[in-house]
Short mmCIF file of C-alpha atoms in Angstrom, two decimals:
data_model
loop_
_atom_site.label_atom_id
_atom_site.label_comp_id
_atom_site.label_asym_id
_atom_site.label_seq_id
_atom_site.Cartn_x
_atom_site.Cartn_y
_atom_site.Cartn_z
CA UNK A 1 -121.34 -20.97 -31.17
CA UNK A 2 -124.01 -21.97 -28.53
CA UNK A 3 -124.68 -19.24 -25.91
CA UNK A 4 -125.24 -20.39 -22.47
CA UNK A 5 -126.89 -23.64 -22.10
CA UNK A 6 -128.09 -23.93 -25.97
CA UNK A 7 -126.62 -26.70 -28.03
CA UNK A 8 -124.68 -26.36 -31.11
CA UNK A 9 -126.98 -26.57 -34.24
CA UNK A 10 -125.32 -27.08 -37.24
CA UNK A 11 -126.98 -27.21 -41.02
CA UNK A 12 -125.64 -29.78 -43.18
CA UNK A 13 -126.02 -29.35 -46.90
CA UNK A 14 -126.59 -32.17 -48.92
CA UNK A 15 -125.95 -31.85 -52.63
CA UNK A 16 -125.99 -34.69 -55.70
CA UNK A 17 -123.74 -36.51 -54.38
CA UNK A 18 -121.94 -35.13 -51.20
CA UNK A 19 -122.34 -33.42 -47.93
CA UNK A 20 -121.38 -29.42 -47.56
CA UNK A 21 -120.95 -27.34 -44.38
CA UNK A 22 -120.23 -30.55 -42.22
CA UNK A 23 -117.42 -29.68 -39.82
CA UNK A 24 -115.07 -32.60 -38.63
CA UNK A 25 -115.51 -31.75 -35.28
CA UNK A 26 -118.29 -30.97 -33.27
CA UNK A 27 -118.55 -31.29 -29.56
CA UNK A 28 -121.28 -33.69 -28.19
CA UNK A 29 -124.70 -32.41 -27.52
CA UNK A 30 -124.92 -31.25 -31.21
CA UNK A 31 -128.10 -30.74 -33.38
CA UNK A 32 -127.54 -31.62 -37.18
CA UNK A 33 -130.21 -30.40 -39.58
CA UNK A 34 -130.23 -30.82 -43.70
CA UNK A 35 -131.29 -28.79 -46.25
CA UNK A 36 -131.24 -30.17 -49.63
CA UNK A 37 -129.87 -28.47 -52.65
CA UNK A 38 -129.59 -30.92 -54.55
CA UNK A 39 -130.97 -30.77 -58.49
CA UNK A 40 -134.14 -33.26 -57.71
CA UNK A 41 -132.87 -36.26 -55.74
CA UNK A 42 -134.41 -36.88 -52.17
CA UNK A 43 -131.09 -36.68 -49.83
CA UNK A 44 -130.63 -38.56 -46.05
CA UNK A 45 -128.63 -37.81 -43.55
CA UNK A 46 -127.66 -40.91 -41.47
CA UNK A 47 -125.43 -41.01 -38.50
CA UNK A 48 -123.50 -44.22 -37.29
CA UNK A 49 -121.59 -44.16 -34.15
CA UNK A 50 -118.53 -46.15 -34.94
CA UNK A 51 -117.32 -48.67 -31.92
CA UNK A 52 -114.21 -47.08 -30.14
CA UNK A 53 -111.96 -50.17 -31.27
CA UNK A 54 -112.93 -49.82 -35.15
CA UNK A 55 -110.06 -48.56 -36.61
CA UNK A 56 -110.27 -49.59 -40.39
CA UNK A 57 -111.27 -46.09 -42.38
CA UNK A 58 -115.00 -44.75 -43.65
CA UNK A 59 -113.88 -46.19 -47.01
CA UNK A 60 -112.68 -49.80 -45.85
CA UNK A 61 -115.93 -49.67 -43.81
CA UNK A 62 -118.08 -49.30 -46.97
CA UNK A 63 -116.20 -52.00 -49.38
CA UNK A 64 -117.51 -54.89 -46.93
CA UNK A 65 -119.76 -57.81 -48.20
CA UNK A 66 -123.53 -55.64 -47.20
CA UNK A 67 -124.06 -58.03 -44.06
CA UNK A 68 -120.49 -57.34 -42.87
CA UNK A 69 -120.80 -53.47 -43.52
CA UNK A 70 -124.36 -53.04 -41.87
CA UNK A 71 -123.15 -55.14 -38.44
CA UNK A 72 -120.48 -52.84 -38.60
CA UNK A 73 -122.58 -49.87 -38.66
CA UNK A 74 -124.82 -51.09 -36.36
CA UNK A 75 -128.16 -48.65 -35.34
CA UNK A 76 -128.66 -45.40 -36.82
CA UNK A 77 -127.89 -42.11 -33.90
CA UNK A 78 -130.04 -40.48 -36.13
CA UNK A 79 -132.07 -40.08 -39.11
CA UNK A 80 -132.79 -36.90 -41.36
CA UNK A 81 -135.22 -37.08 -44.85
CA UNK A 82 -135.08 -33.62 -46.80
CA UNK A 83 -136.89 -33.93 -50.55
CA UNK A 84 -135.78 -31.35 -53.07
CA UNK A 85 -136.63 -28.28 -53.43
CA UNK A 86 -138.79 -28.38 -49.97
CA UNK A 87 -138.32 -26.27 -46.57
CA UNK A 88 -139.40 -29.64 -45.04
CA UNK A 89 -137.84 -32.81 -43.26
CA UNK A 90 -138.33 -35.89 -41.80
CA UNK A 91 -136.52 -37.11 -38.55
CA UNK A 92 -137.68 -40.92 -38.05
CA UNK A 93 -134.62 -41.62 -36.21
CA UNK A 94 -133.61 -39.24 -33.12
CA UNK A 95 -133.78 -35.97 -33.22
CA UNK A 96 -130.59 -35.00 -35.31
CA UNK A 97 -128.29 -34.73 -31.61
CA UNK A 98 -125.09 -36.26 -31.24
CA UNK A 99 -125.01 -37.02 -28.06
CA UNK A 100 -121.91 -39.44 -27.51
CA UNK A 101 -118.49 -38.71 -28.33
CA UNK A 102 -116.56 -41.01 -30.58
CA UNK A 103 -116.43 -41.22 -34.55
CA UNK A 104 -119.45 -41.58 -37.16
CA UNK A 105 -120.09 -42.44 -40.28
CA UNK A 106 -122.28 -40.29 -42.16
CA UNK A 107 -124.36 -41.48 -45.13
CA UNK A 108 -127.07 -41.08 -47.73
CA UNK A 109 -127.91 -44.59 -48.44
CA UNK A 110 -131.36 -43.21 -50.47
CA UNK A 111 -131.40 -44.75 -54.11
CA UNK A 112 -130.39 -43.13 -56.89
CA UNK A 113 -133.15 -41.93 -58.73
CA UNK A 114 -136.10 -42.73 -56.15
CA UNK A 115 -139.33 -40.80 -55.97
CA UNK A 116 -139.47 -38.90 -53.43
CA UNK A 117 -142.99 -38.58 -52.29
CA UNK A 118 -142.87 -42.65 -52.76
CA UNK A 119 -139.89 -42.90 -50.85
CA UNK A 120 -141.42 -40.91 -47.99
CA UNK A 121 -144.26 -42.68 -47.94
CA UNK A 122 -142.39 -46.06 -47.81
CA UNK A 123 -140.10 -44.58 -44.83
CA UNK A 124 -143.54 -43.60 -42.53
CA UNK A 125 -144.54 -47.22 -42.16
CA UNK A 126 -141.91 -48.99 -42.51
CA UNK A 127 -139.81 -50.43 -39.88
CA UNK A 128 -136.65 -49.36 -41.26
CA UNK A 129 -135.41 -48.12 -44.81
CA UNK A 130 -138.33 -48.98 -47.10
CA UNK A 131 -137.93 -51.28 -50.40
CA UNK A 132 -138.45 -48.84 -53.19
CA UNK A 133 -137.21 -48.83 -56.76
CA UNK A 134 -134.18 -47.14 -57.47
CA UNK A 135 -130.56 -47.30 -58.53
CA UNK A 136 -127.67 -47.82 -56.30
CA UNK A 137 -128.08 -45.64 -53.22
CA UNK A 138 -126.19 -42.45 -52.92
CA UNK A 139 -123.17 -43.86 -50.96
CA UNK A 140 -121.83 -45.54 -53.91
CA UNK A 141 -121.66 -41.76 -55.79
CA UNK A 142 -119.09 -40.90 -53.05
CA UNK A 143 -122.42 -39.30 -50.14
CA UNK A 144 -120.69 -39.70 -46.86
CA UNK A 145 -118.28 -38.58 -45.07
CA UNK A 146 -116.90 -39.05 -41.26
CA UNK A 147 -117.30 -36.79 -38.10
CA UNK A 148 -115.79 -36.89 -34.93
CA UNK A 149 -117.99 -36.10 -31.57
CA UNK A 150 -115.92 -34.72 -28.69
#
């Protein structure tokens, strides 16, 4: 719990192929951070405030035609990078604070099987998610999951 006037930080663990440690609940003004535990794969965490009238589910969300599915999704809150096996991370997108209340989707939408120094190197100048090689991205093993900011 926050004391006084510090926000809520809360470390999300991402493993090959889910989220651990993510709460369903957290009130706004949270930090998320990631540490990956995962066996070699670069991980993502990407946030996606859902628009108050959405009401089909995370999973109806995700079996839309791509276009459909990504105007659905619309802007990323925020973006976290953690390779394997490294204390380090990459935040191109926010700061990791959810700010707003409402509900998000939360994804790993990183390729299966991507380099990861390639894939970083893509993502720093790139204006969004880089074009690397790779299988399907993480979300299709099952990576996400839904939180609720209140």
């Amino acid at each position: 719990a926050p004391d006084g006037d510090e926000p809520m930080v809360v470390e999300v663990v991402a493993v090959d192929f889910g989220f651990e440690q993510l709460p369903e609940s957290v009130p706004a003004g949270t930090r998320l951070t990631l540490r990956n535990d995962a066996s070699g794969e670069l991980h993502e965490l990407v946030a996606f405030r859902l628009d108050d009238d959405e009401t089909r589910t995370l999973e109806e969300i995700l079996a839309l035609p791509p276009e459909d599915m990504q105007t659905t999704l619309g802007e990323p809150a925020t973006v976290i990078l953690a390779p394997p096996a490294s204390e380090q991370i990459a935040v191109p997108v926010g700061d990791g604070t959810l700010t707003e209340p409402g509900r998000y989707a939360i994804l790993c939408l990183i390729p299966t099987g991507a380099d990861a120094d390639e894939y970083l190197a893509a993502a720093a100048n790139a204006d969004g998610p880089p074009d690397v090689g790779g299988g399907p991205p993480h979300v299709a093993h099952g990576m996400y999951a839904e939180l609720t900011v209140v």
